[in-house]
C-alpha cells in the first residue's frame, strides 16, 4: 500500500512540502528547508518553533499548554514539534520564529603575521622534452619549480593523470598550484595571481567566513550565516543527542553545515569577483563538536563523562571529501583541539590575542554558545569551557533575536525614563545579546530586578511609576515591557530571560574564578582581559561588568577583540608555520574540567547573583 | 529500433556471448571473457586469434588469406578479428589459440635483507579514558603505540571515524595496523600476527605475485597469471596504440590487469589460508607502460619520441583507488622508473642482483617482452631497453606457447637423430621459449639454418636424410617438423619463427654491445653476467650462448637469477628503507636511448646473424 502523504504550505513564503502521514510540522519544515528555530531540538521545551495554524488547528498538546499562553493558543499558535500532520495544512510562521538577516561580527582584532601561506601558485617555464632530455613530465615540472625556489614537492597520482596533456596545452608554461608539498593543479600562467583561501570560524550558532587573497594576504570578502544545525538543538549537547537518537543524524548535521559553508564560499567569491575554483585551501576553527561533525568523526563520547574527543589533532583532508566546493583538489585544514569542550576556536583566540607569547598574566573570555576561558602566560596556559548557553546570542530568550534590523541593542534610563535604540532605527521586533545585557543591567540598577534576579511585582518597583507600569504578567510569568505601550508591537524581557542571562554570566564568572584558583592567582594579578565573541565589539563594557559578565577589573584593562577565533583562522591560513605553533599550544594548554571541581556549583550559584546593586 | 544482437557460442567451453550486430568475433570473445591470443591487437597480422567456424564459415578476408594457409581456410579456420558477427555463430577455439595453464617462473634469486616492513601490526594496551585522563581517543592510542616503540604516527580522518567505537569494542586492547606513518585499522589483539603483503612483478606478458608474511618475511604463497592485456596487443607499443585508438581503452586495460592481480591475490590467499583483508600493502614493479596503465596515468607520450613518462617517481596510493582488493585502507606502492622503456622491474633487477652495490663491472640482462640491459658498478650504472618482443615467451611463434604441459622445452640431436622433451612428458602441443632457443641452436648447429637465419631446402640439408625429411613447405613458408611424423600432431618451427628469434636475440646483443661502448668497456671487463627473466632458470646457457642471446663470456661468469624483478619487489615489500635506495638507483641510472645511436641498426643487423657456426 502506498504511503499516505499530505501537503504542508508554509506562509508567508508559500513553500509547499509533501510529507508522509504522521510527521511533525517541525520535520516537515526541516524536510522543506524552511528554517524554524528549535533550540531544544524538538523536545517541546523551548517554544522556539511556534507556528500559527489558521484553519482548524489541532488540540494543543500538554507541551503546547505548558509553553504557550492561553492567548497564544486562542490565536491558533502551536509548537511545530508537537503537531503531527494527518491532513493537508496551511501554516503561518510568525516573524519572531523565523531566522533573520543577521549582523554577525566579522571584524576581528588586527594582526600582522608574515605571509607564508600553505598555498602557492607560481608560473614557471618548463623545458619541453627532447631526445636529449627524456625526463618524465612530473620530473621536468618539479625541477622547474625547484629552480623557482619551490623544492621538495611531489605530484600525486591523481594530478599526474592530467599533467601531460595540461603541460602541452599550456605549451609548457603553466602556473603550478602547490598546496602543502603537493602540486594540485596547473593553471594558465596569466592566472598566477588568482590564488585564494577561505578561513572560517564554525561556531555552534554562527558561521563566519573570510575569503583571503593569498598573494597579498588581504581579506577580499566576508560572508556569514547562522549555523543551520541550530534547528536540531541550540547547543552542542542537544546536537550530539540528536545524532545518537536519529539514524543518519550526524550526516544530516554535516550536510547542513557544509551547505552553509558553501553558501558562504559562493557569496564571498561573488562579492570579490573570484571563482570558487581558485580557492585552494580552507582553514576551519571550531569547537570540538563542530570540528568532529564537519569531519564526520564520532561525537558520542564528547557528551558523556569523561568527555573525550575522537581526535584532538589538526587534520588536512581533501576539501571535497567533506563536501566543501573549493578547488576540486583543495584541502581543508582543521585546527587542533584542546579538549572535548575546548576546541580550535579557542586555539584561534589564543593565537589572535597572543596569550601563548605573553609575559604578564592575561585572561581571554570568548563568549559564544559555550563560554571558553583561557588564562596564563607564555609559560603556562589554563583553559576551561562553561555551558553559558546561547542566550547572549539571542537564543532561548522569549523575544531574543540576533543582531539584525529591528533588534533592540541599547537600553538606558534617562531622567527616570526608559529609552531604547534599535539596529537600523527600525521599529523594535526583538532583543539581541547586547540589548539583553543592557536591559538586565538597567533593570537591576533600577531595582526592577533584585540581587537574586527576581523581577519585582509592579507594586514593589521603586521610583518612577512609568517603570512600574511596564511590569505585568505575560503567559504565566512576570515580564517587563521594553517598548512603549503604543509601539504597535511589544518586546518583553521575561523572568525566564533574566534567569537565562544569570545562567550564562554565572557560568562564565564561576569559570574565571576557578581558573584563577587553579592557576594560583587573583584578579589583581591579571594585566589584561580580552573579551572575544560575536557581540564583543558592540557590548558596553560597563554594562557587562555591571551584571557580572566581565570580571571586576579596571576598564582600561579590558580589550575587545571581536571574533578572535576567526582572526586565528585567518592567521593559520596565511602562515602555515603557525600551524606548528597551534599544535604546540593545543598540546600545551592545561584543560580544567569544571565538572570535576567540587566547588564549581558553589561558585556558580554565587556568581548568578547580581551583587553589585 | 532495438539493436540487433546475436549469440556466439565458443567451444569447447560452451560459453555463450550475446553481442550487437557487426562486432568482430575477437570483440565478442573479449566481451565474454573468452581469452584469445591477439598479440597484434586485432590488426589481422599475427594470426594468433585463429578460430574454427564449423558451420557455413564466412568468406575469408584478405588478411585471412595472407595469414592462413589454404589448408586452414579449407578447415574452416578464420581470424576472429576479421569475422564480423551478423548471425548466431558457433565457434571452436583450436588448442593452440587458447591460453594454457602456465609454468611461470616464480622462484627468484635468494636474498637476505633485514625485515623492516612498511606495515606493522602491534597489539597494545590503551588506557581507557577517565576524568583524570581526558586525552582524545586518537592521542591515547598514539601514545600507547609510541610506548610500544612506534612513534611519529598519525590517524587519518577516515580511520578516526571508526576508532572510538572500535577501541571500546576491543576493550581498549587493539592490534593497531600501521602502514607507513598512518594507523589504518584496529584489529583483534589475537590477530596481531596476521599481517601480510603482496609483491607483484607486472610484466607485459606475465604477472607473478608473492604473498609475504610480514611478521616472518617468508613467502606464504605464489600465484601467477598471463597478463590479460595481451588480448589487446602483445607489446607495450600495441597497447598504447590501443588506448589512443579506443575511447576508454586505457580503462579497459587497467581493469583487466587489476582483475588479474585480484585473482592472484585471491589464489595466493586461499593457498596460504589468509584473508585478503589482512594484506595491508602491495608492492608492484613493472615497466613504465604497465606502471602507468595500472595507476591510470597517461601513456601516449611513452610511445612517441622522445618517449617520456608522465612520472618516474615511486607512488604510494590507496590500493582501492586502483581497484586492488587488499585491506580497504591498504596501500599500493609502485617502484620508481628509470625511463619511458626502463621501469621499476629493472630497478628490481638491479636491487636483486646488487649491481648498484658492486665494485666489479657487472651486466644484467632481463629477458621479458622487452629486453632490459643494465651495466655498471656502484659508481655508475647504464641501462637500455630493446624491443626484443615476446617471442622468447612463446608469443608471435607459430606453435609458440608458454611453458606449460605439452610444451617442447628441450631439443637435442643424438647420433644424428633429433629428440625432444616436453613438459610433463605429455604429447607435444607447442614450443615454449626454452625449447625455441634449443631448437634454433640445434638446427643452426646441424646446418638446417644457415648463418643468415635462412632455413635450408630439404635437398640442401647436410647429413642425415632423417633431418632433411623434416623440412617442408607449410602454409607458404619453409618449416621444420620437430615432432615425429607419427606423433599425431605436428609442431613446426617455421622460417618466420626463426626470424622472430633473430630479432629478439639481435636486439639484446646489440643493446649489450652499445651499452659496453657507452660505458667504455669491453666484454672482457665484465666480471659477471646475470640472466634474468621468466625462463631464466630453465634455459641452457650454452644454447643461449650458441645462438648469441647470451654474450660470449666464460659460462662460469653467467648467473641465472630467474625472476629478479619479482625478487626486487619482495625486497621493497619487506624493507621499506630499500625504497629510498630504489629512488636513488632510479635517479642515478644513466639511460641510453638506443634509437638515438646511429650505429644501433648496424649492430642490430650484425647481431641477428648466427656467426658461431
Short mmCIF file of C-alpha atoms in Angstrom, two decimals, chain B residues 142-569:
data_model
loop_
_atom_site.label_atom_id
_atom_site.label_comp_id
_atom_site.label_asym_id
_atom_site.label_seq_id
_atom_site.Cartn_x
_atom_site.Cartn_y
_atom_site.Cartn_z
CA UNK B 142 49.14 7.03 19.54
CA UNK B 143 50.71 7.44 22.97
CA UNK B 144 50.32 3.72 23.62
CA UNK B 145 51.88 2.93 20.25
CA UNK B 146 54.75 5.32 20.99
CA UNK B 147 55.31 3.47 24.27
CA UNK B 148 55.48 0.28 22.20
CA UNK B 149 58.19 1.81 20.04
CA UNK B 150 56.07 3.06 17.16
CA UNK B 151 56.17 6.82 17.27
CA UNK B 152 55.59 9.72 14.94
CA UNK B 153 52.34 8.20 13.68
CA UNK B 154 49.03 9.81 12.73
CA UNK B 155 45.48 8.55 12.44
CA UNK B 156 43.79 9.80 9.26
CA UNK B 157 40.29 11.22 9.49
CA UNK B 158 38.77 8.27 7.64
CA UNK B 159 40.15 5.85 10.24
CA UNK B 160 39.17 8.12 13.12
CA UNK B 161 35.54 7.65 12.16
CA UNK B 162 35.86 4.08 13.39
CA UNK B 163 38.39 4.44 16.19
CA UNK B 164 36.16 5.36 19.17
CA UNK B 165 33.68 2.52 18.65
CA UNK B 166 36.40 0.02 17.73
CA UNK B 167 38.54 0.87 20.76
CA UNK B 168 35.60 0.31 23.05
CA UNK B 169 34.51 -2.91 21.36
CA UNK B 170 38.06 -4.24 21.75
CA UNK B 171 38.06 -3.07 25.36
CA UNK B 172 41.00 -0.76 24.66
CA UNK B 173 43.22 -3.71 23.69
CA UNK B 174 43.54 -3.46 19.90
CA UNK B 175 46.13 -4.70 17.44
CA UNK B 176 46.90 -1.50 15.57
CA UNK B 177 47.78 -1.81 11.90
CA UNK B 178 50.29 0.80 10.78
CA UNK B 179 51.14 1.38 7.13
CA UNK B 180 53.89 3.92 6.66
CA UNK B 181 53.19 6.52 9.31
CA UNK B 182 49.45 6.03 9.41
CA UNK B 183 47.30 3.84 11.63
CA UNK B 184 44.90 2.26 9.13
CA UNK B 185 42.93 -0.19 11.26
CA UNK B 186 42.38 -1.71 14.67
CA UNK B 187 42.11 -5.49 14.67
CA UNK B 188 41.62 -8.04 17.43
CA UNK B 189 44.75 -8.43 19.56
CA UNK B 190 44.80 -12.16 18.77
CA UNK B 191 45.15 -11.28 15.08
CA UNK B 192 48.39 -9.37 15.62
CA UNK B 193 50.33 -11.99 13.64
CA UNK B 194 48.00 -11.89 10.65
CA UNK B 195 49.96 -9.31 8.69
CA UNK B 196 50.73 -9.81 5.01
CA UNK B 197 51.88 -8.01 1.92
CA UNK B 198 51.80 -8.82 -1.78
CA UNK B 199 54.77 -8.26 -4.08
CA UNK B 200 53.96 -8.36 -7.77
CA UNK B 201 56.02 -8.30 -10.92
CA UNK B 202 53.65 -6.89 -13.53
CA UNK B 203 55.15 -7.89 -16.84
CA UNK B 204 53.84 -7.16 -20.29
CA UNK B 205 53.12 -10.85 -20.78
CA UNK B 206 53.23 -12.35 -17.31
CA UNK B 207 52.11 -11.38 -13.79
CA UNK B 208 53.69 -13.07 -10.78
CA UNK B 209 52.55 -12.37 -7.23
CA UNK B 210 54.22 -13.33 -3.96
CA UNK B 211 52.18 -13.29 -0.76
CA UNK B 212 54.65 -12.46 2.00
CA UNK B 213 54.19 -12.89 5.74
CA UNK B 214 55.40 -9.54 7.06
CA UNK B 215 55.98 -10.89 10.56
CA UNK B 216 58.43 -13.58 9.41
CA UNK B 217 59.41 -12.23 5.99
CA UNK B 218 58.64 -15.60 4.42
CA UNK B 219 56.78 -16.16 1.17
CA UNK B 220 53.45 -17.74 2.13
CA UNK B 221 52.23 -18.45 -1.38
CA UNK B 222 52.92 -17.65 -5.02
CA UNK B 223 50.41 -17.23 -7.82
CA UNK B 224 50.70 -16.09 -11.40
CA UNK B 225 48.62 -15.20 -14.41
CA UNK B 226 49.17 -14.29 -18.01
CA UNK B 227 48.68 -10.55 -18.42
CA UNK B 228 45.17 -10.42 -19.90
CA UNK B 229 46.01 -7.14 -21.62
CA UNK B 230 47.81 -9.30 -24.18
CA UNK B 231 44.48 -9.68 -25.94
CA UNK B 232 44.90 -6.05 -26.95
CA UNK B 233 48.46 -6.30 -28.20
CA UNK B 234 51.46 -8.31 -27.19
CA UNK B 235 53.87 -5.48 -26.61
CA UNK B 236 53.61 -2.15 -24.86
CA UNK B 237 53.51 -0.16 -28.10
CA UNK B 238 50.49 -2.10 -29.36
CA UNK B 239 48.71 -1.49 -26.03
CA UNK B 240 49.49 2.22 -26.00
CA UNK B 241 48.19 2.42 -29.57
CA UNK B 242 45.03 0.66 -28.45
CA UNK B 243 44.44 3.27 -25.74
CA UNK B 244 44.88 6.01 -28.33
CA UNK B 245 42.54 4.35 -30.79
CA UNK B 246 39.76 3.24 -28.47
CA UNK B 247 37.87 5.58 -26.18
CA UNK B 248 38.00 4.06 -22.71
CA UNK B 249 40.74 1.72 -23.86
CA UNK B 250 43.11 2.71 -21.07
CA UNK B 251 40.38 1.97 -18.55
CA UNK B 252 39.76 -1.41 -20.17
CA UNK B 253 43.43 -2.33 -19.89
CA UNK B 254 43.56 -1.06 -16.30
CA UNK B 255 40.57 -3.14 -15.31
CA UNK B 256 41.98 -6.23 -16.99
CA UNK B 257 45.28 -6.10 -15.18
CA UNK B 258 43.70 -5.27 -11.81
CA UNK B 259 41.23 -8.10 -12.20
CA UNK B 260 44.16 -10.44 -12.81
CA UNK B 261 46.03 -9.03 -9.82
CA UNK B 262 42.94 -9.65 -7.71
CA UNK B 263 42.83 -13.23 -8.99
CA UNK B 264 46.47 -13.64 -7.99
CA UNK B 265 45.67 -12.15 -4.57
CA UNK B 266 42.70 -14.44 -4.08
CA UNK B 267 44.57 -17.53 -5.18
CA UNK B 268 47.64 -16.83 -3.06
CA UNK B 269 45.48 -16.04 -0.03
CA UNK B 270 43.46 -19.21 -0.49
CA UNK B 271 46.60 -21.30 -0.65
CA UNK B 272 48.07 -19.66 2.45
CA UNK B 273 44.75 -19.73 4.34
CA UNK B 274 44.86 -15.96 4.74
CA UNK B 275 42.12 -13.39 4.25
CA UNK B 276 42.80 -10.67 1.64
CA UNK B 277 41.71 -8.18 4.34
CA UNK B 278 44.93 -8.82 6.27
CA UNK B 279 47.05 -7.99 3.23
CA UNK B 280 47.89 -4.37 4.01
CA UNK B 281 50.30 -3.40 1.29
CA UNK B 282 51.04 -4.35 -2.28
CA UNK B 283 54.32 -3.58 -3.99
CA UNK B 284 54.29 -3.54 -7.76
CA UNK B 285 57.24 -3.35 -10.09
CA UNK B 286 56.56 -3.11 -13.78
CA UNK B 287 57.81 -1.43 -16.87
CA UNK B 288 56.80 2.19 -17.40
CA UNK B 289 53.76 1.36 -19.50
CA UNK B 290 52.50 -1.31 -17.10
CA UNK B 291 53.07 1.11 -14.21
CA UNK B 292 51.21 3.96 -15.90
CA UNK B 293 48.30 1.81 -17.07
CA UNK B 294 47.86 0.42 -13.56
CA UNK B 295 47.98 3.87 -11.96
CA UNK B 296 45.77 5.30 -14.74
CA UNK B 297 48.47 7.72 -15.83
CA UNK B 298 48.57 8.84 -19.48
CA UNK B 299 50.74 6.63 -21.68
CA UNK B 300 50.56 8.37 -25.07
CA UNK B 301 53.88 10.21 -24.69
CA UNK B 302 55.73 6.98 -23.91
CA UNK B 303 55.16 5.61 -27.41
CA UNK B 304 56.19 8.75 -29.32
CA UNK B 305 59.69 10.21 -29.49
CA UNK B 306 61.17 11.40 -27.22
CA UNK B 307 59.41 8.63 -25.23
CA UNK B 308 58.73 10.36 -21.93
CA UNK B 309 56.79 9.03 -18.95
CA UNK B 310 54.22 11.08 -17.05
CA UNK B 311 56.05 10.31 -13.81
CA UNK B 312 59.17 8.40 -12.95
CA UNK B 313 58.64 8.54 -9.19
CA UNK B 314 57.57 5.81 -6.87
CA UNK B 315 53.97 6.27 -5.77
CA UNK B 316 52.03 5.17 -2.76
CA UNK B 317 48.30 5.29 -3.37
CA UNK B 318 45.25 3.76 -1.75
CA UNK B 319 45.07 0.21 -3.12
CA UNK B 320 41.32 0.56 -3.54
CA UNK B 321 41.80 3.69 -5.62
CA UNK B 322 43.09 1.46 -8.42
CA UNK B 323 40.74 -1.43 -7.63
CA UNK B 324 43.12 -3.72 -5.78
CA UNK B 325 41.15 -5.64 -3.18
CA UNK B 326 43.56 -5.95 -0.31
CA UNK B 327 42.61 -4.33 3.05
CA UNK B 328 40.23 -1.47 2.40
CA UNK B 329 42.77 1.06 3.51
CA UNK B 330 45.80 -0.87 2.29
CA UNK B 331 48.36 0.91 0.16
CA UNK B 332 49.82 0.20 -3.21
CA UNK B 333 53.47 1.13 -3.60
CA UNK B 334 54.77 1.24 -7.16
CA UNK B 335 58.52 1.32 -7.59
CA UNK B 336 60.37 4.18 -9.27
CA UNK B 337 61.06 4.16 -13.01
CA UNK B 338 64.18 4.94 -14.99
CA UNK B 339 62.83 5.99 -18.41
CA UNK B 340 59.96 5.51 -20.86
CA UNK B 341 61.02 1.93 -21.55
CA UNK B 342 63.05 1.09 -18.49
CA UNK B 343 60.81 0.65 -15.49
CA UNK B 344 60.63 -0.41 -11.89
CA UNK B 345 61.12 -4.03 -12.93
CA UNK B 346 64.64 -3.09 -13.99
CA UNK B 347 65.15 -1.26 -10.69
CA UNK B 348 64.04 -4.51 -9.06
CA UNK B 349 66.60 -6.47 -11.10
CA UNK B 350 69.32 -4.05 -10.00
CA UNK B 351 68.33 -4.42 -6.34
CA UNK B 352 68.09 -8.21 -6.62
CA UNK B 353 71.46 -8.61 -8.35
CA UNK B 354 73.14 -5.94 -6.22
CA UNK B 355 74.53 -4.16 -9.29
CA UNK B 356 74.16 -0.83 -7.51
CA UNK B 357 76.45 -2.02 -4.74
CA UNK B 358 79.09 -3.92 -6.69
CA UNK B 359 82.70 -2.94 -7.25
CA UNK B 360 83.48 -5.01 -10.34
CA UNK B 361 81.74 -4.41 -13.66
CA UNK B 362 78.60 -6.49 -13.95
CA UNK B 363 75.93 -6.95 -16.59
CA UNK B 364 72.30 -7.90 -16.09
CA UNK B 365 70.01 -8.94 -18.92
CA UNK B 366 66.31 -9.22 -18.14
CA UNK B 367 64.53 -11.02 -20.92
CA UNK B 368 60.84 -10.32 -20.97
CA UNK B 369 58.72 -8.87 -23.72
CA UNK B 370 61.24 -6.08 -23.77
CA UNK B 371 64.84 -6.91 -23.05
CA UNK B 372 66.28 -4.55 -20.46
CA UNK B 373 70.01 -4.46 -20.00
CA UNK B 374 71.95 -2.87 -17.14
CA UNK B 375 75.70 -2.48 -16.95
CA UNK B 376 77.90 -0.97 -14.29
CA UNK B 377 79.18 -0.78 -10.77
CA UNK B 378 78.28 1.10 -7.60
CA UNK B 379 79.89 4.15 -9.23
CA UNK B 380 77.97 4.24 -12.46
CA UNK B 381 75.08 2.31 -13.97
CA UNK B 382 73.85 2.39 -17.56
CA UNK B 383 70.57 0.89 -18.75
CA UNK B 384 68.76 0.46 -22.01
CA UNK B 385 65.73 -1.29 -23.33
CA UNK B 386 65.43 -3.29 -26.52
CA UNK B 387 62.22 -4.29 -28.25
CA UNK B 388 63.09 -7.98 -28.07
CA UNK B 389 59.47 -8.91 -28.48
CA UNK B 390 57.62 -11.71 -26.77
CA UNK B 391 58.99 -14.50 -28.96
CA UNK B 392 61.02 -15.98 -26.11
CA UNK B 393 57.84 -16.03 -24.03
CA UNK B 394 56.16 -18.06 -26.75
CA UNK B 395 54.20 -15.32 -28.46
CA UNK B 396 54.42 -14.48 -32.18
CA UNK B 397 55.70 -18.02 -32.71
CA UNK B 398 53.55 -20.22 -34.92
CA UNK B 399 53.38 -23.05 -32.41
CA UNK B 400 54.58 -20.93 -29.56
CA UNK B 401 53.14 -21.36 -26.10
CA UNK B 402 54.18 -20.61 -22.61
CA UNK B 403 56.00 -23.20 -20.55
CA UNK B 404 53.02 -25.47 -19.82
CA UNK B 405 52.24 -29.15 -20.03
CA UNK B 406 52.97 -30.45 -23.52
CA UNK B 407 55.36 -27.67 -24.42
CA UNK B 408 58.58 -28.81 -26.02
CA UNK B 409 61.28 -27.42 -23.73
CA UNK B 410 64.33 -29.31 -24.96
CA UNK B 411 65.58 -30.24 -28.39
CA UNK B 412 68.75 -32.26 -28.98
CA UNK B 413 70.45 -34.23 -31.68
CA UNK B 414 71.85 -37.59 -30.58
CA UNK B 415 73.59 -39.76 -33.15
CA UNK B 416 72.11 -37.65 -35.94
CA UNK B 417 68.64 -38.24 -34.51
CA UNK B 418 66.52 -35.37 -33.28
CA UNK B 419 64.98 -35.85 -29.84
CA UNK B 420 62.60 -33.66 -27.93
CA UNK B 421 61.44 -33.39 -24.34
CA UNK B 422 58.07 -31.99 -23.31
CA UNK B 423 56.95 -30.54 -20.03
CA UNK B 424 55.19 -33.25 -18.06
CA UNK B 425 56.34 -35.75 -20.73
CA UNK B 426 52.98 -35.10 -22.33
CA UNK B 427 52.28 -35.40 -26.04
CA UNK B 428 53.81 -32.33 -27.68
CA UNK B 429 51.41 -29.43 -28.38
CA UNK B 430 53.74 -26.48 -28.87
CA UNK B 431 57.06 -24.83 -28.24
CA UNK B 432 57.97 -22.74 -25.22
CA UNK B 433 60.78 -20.15 -25.06
CA UNK B 434 63.39 -22.58 -23.77
CA UNK B 435 62.51 -25.14 -26.43
CA UNK B 436 62.58 -22.46 -29.06
CA UNK B 437 66.14 -21.48 -28.15
CA UNK B 438 67.16 -25.13 -28.13
CA UNK B 439 65.52 -25.82 -31.47
CA UNK B 440 67.13 -22.87 -33.18
CA UNK B 441 70.54 -23.64 -31.67
CA UNK B 442 70.34 -27.29 -32.72
CA UNK B 443 69.21 -26.52 -36.24
CA UNK B 444 71.89 -23.90 -36.66
CA UNK B 445 74.48 -26.41 -35.47
CA UNK B 446 73.07 -29.06 -37.83
CA UNK B 447 73.22 -26.68 -40.80
CA UNK B 448 69.43 -26.71 -41.24
CA UNK B 449 69.53 -22.97 -40.56
CA UNK B 450 72.39 -21.01 -42.06
CA UNK B 451 74.33 -18.07 -40.62
CA UNK B 452 71.81 -15.56 -42.02
CA UNK B 453 68.96 -17.45 -40.38
CA UNK B 454 67.62 -18.89 -43.60
CA UNK B 455 66.19 -22.38 -43.35
CA UNK B 456 67.61 -24.70 -46.00
CA UNK B 457 65.52 -26.54 -48.53
CA UNK B 458 65.32 -30.27 -47.78
CA UNK B 459 67.75 -31.10 -50.57
CA UNK B 460 70.34 -28.72 -49.12
CA UNK B 461 70.22 -30.06 -45.55
CA UNK B 462 73.53 -31.71 -44.81
CA UNK B 463 73.99 -35.05 -43.09
CA UNK B 464 71.15 -37.33 -42.03
CA UNK B 465 68.30 -37.74 -44.51
CA UNK B 466 66.04 -38.08 -41.45
CA UNK B 467 66.68 -34.43 -40.76
CA UNK B 468 66.09 -33.41 -44.33
CA UNK B 469 62.73 -35.21 -44.34
CA UNK B 470 61.54 -32.93 -41.55
CA UNK B 471 61.82 -29.82 -43.74
CA UNK B 472 58.84 -28.99 -45.89
CA UNK B 473 56.63 -26.18 -47.01
CA UNK B 474 53.83 -25.32 -44.65
CA UNK B 475 51.31 -22.56 -45.29
CA UNK B 476 53.55 -20.79 -47.73
CA UNK B 477 56.79 -20.89 -45.85
CA UNK B 478 59.53 -23.30 -45.10
CA UNK B 479 59.19 -25.12 -41.77
CA UNK B 480 60.93 -27.79 -39.73
CA UNK B 481 58.89 -30.52 -38.09
CA UNK B 482 60.08 -31.04 -34.52
CA UNK B 483 57.70 -33.87 -33.78
CA UNK B 484 57.82 -37.37 -35.20
CA UNK B 485 55.79 -37.96 -38.33
CA UNK B 486 53.51 -40.32 -36.40
CA UNK B 487 53.16 -38.15 -33.28
CA UNK B 488 49.55 -37.38 -34.14
CA UNK B 489 50.12 -33.67 -34.06
CA UNK B 490 52.82 -31.67 -35.83
CA UNK B 491 54.77 -28.99 -34.01
CA UNK B 492 56.68 -26.93 -36.54
CA UNK B 493 59.42 -24.37 -36.30
CA UNK B 494 58.82 -22.01 -39.21
CA UNK B 495 61.11 -19.68 -41.09
CA UNK B 496 59.17 -16.78 -39.59
CA UNK B 497 59.72 -18.18 -36.08
CA UNK B 498 63.45 -18.19 -36.70
CA UNK B 499 63.24 -14.56 -37.80
CA UNK B 500 61.46 -13.66 -34.56
CA UNK B 501 64.23 -15.32 -32.56
CA UNK B 502 66.79 -13.43 -34.62
CA UNK B 503 65.05 -10.13 -33.92
CA UNK B 504 64.91 -10.85 -30.21
CA UNK B 505 68.47 -12.03 -29.75
CA UNK B 506 69.78 -9.43 -32.20
CA UNK B 507 68.14 -6.62 -30.25
CA UNK B 508 69.56 -7.85 -26.97
CA UNK B 509 73.03 -8.48 -28.33
CA UNK B 510 73.12 -5.06 -29.99
CA UNK B 511 71.95 -3.49 -26.74
CA UNK B 512 74.74 -5.21 -24.80
CA UNK B 513 77.26 -4.08 -27.38
CA UNK B 514 76.16 -0.45 -27.32
CA UNK B 515 75.93 -0.35 -23.54
CA UNK B 516 79.53 -1.60 -23.31
CA UNK B 517 80.50 1.04 -25.86
CA UNK B 518 78.74 3.78 -23.94
CA UNK B 519 80.44 2.65 -20.75
CA UNK B 520 83.80 2.47 -22.47
CA UNK B 521 84.33 -1.18 -21.60
CA UNK B 522 84.61 -4.48 -23.40
CA UNK B 523 83.08 -7.85 -22.69
CA UNK B 524 86.37 -8.96 -21.15
CA UNK B 525 85.97 -6.34 -18.42
CA UNK B 526 82.66 -7.86 -17.31
CA UNK B 527 83.09 -9.96 -14.20
CA UNK B 528 79.62 -11.46 -14.06
CA UNK B 529 76.57 -11.68 -16.29
CA UNK B 530 73.16 -12.05 -14.65
CA UNK B 531 70.48 -13.54 -16.83
CA UNK B 532 67.01 -12.76 -15.54
CA UNK B 533 63.59 -13.41 -16.94
CA UNK B 534 60.63 -15.69 -16.99
CA UNK B 535 62.59 -18.61 -18.44
CA UNK B 536 65.97 -17.77 -16.94
CA UNK B 537 66.25 -20.77 -14.67
CA UNK B 538 65.31 -23.34 -17.29
CA UNK B 539 67.25 -22.28 -20.36
CA UNK B 540 70.54 -23.98 -21.09
CA UNK B 541 73.27 -21.36 -21.04
CA UNK B 542 75.37 -23.00 -23.73
CA UNK B 543 72.40 -22.96 -26.08
CA UNK B 544 71.57 -19.35 -25.30
CA UNK B 545 75.17 -18.50 -25.99
CA UNK B 546 75.21 -20.61 -29.15
CA UNK B 547 72.52 -18.52 -30.76
CA UNK B 548 74.07 -15.27 -29.49
CA UNK B 549 71.38 -14.43 -26.94
CA UNK B 550 73.97 -14.55 -24.18
CA UNK B 551 77.21 -12.69 -24.74
CA UNK B 552 80.31 -14.68 -25.36
CA UNK B 553 81.73 -14.92 -21.82
CA UNK B 554 83.01 -18.00 -19.98
CA UNK B 555 79.94 -19.85 -18.71
CA UNK B 556 81.19 -19.71 -15.12
CA UNK B 557 80.64 -15.98 -15.27
CA UNK B 558 76.93 -16.48 -16.02
CA UNK B 559 74.45 -16.49 -13.14
CA UNK B 560 70.80 -17.25 -13.68
CA UNK B 561 68.70 -15.17 -11.34
CA UNK B 562 65.22 -16.08 -12.54
CA UNK B 563 62.52 -13.57 -11.87
CA UNK B 564 64.86 -10.96 -10.41
CA UNK B 565 62.27 -8.20 -10.86
CA UNK B 566 59.92 -10.14 -8.60
CA UNK B 567 62.72 -10.61 -6.07
CA UNK B 568 63.25 -6.84 -6.15
CA UNK B 569 59.55 -6.32 -5.48
#
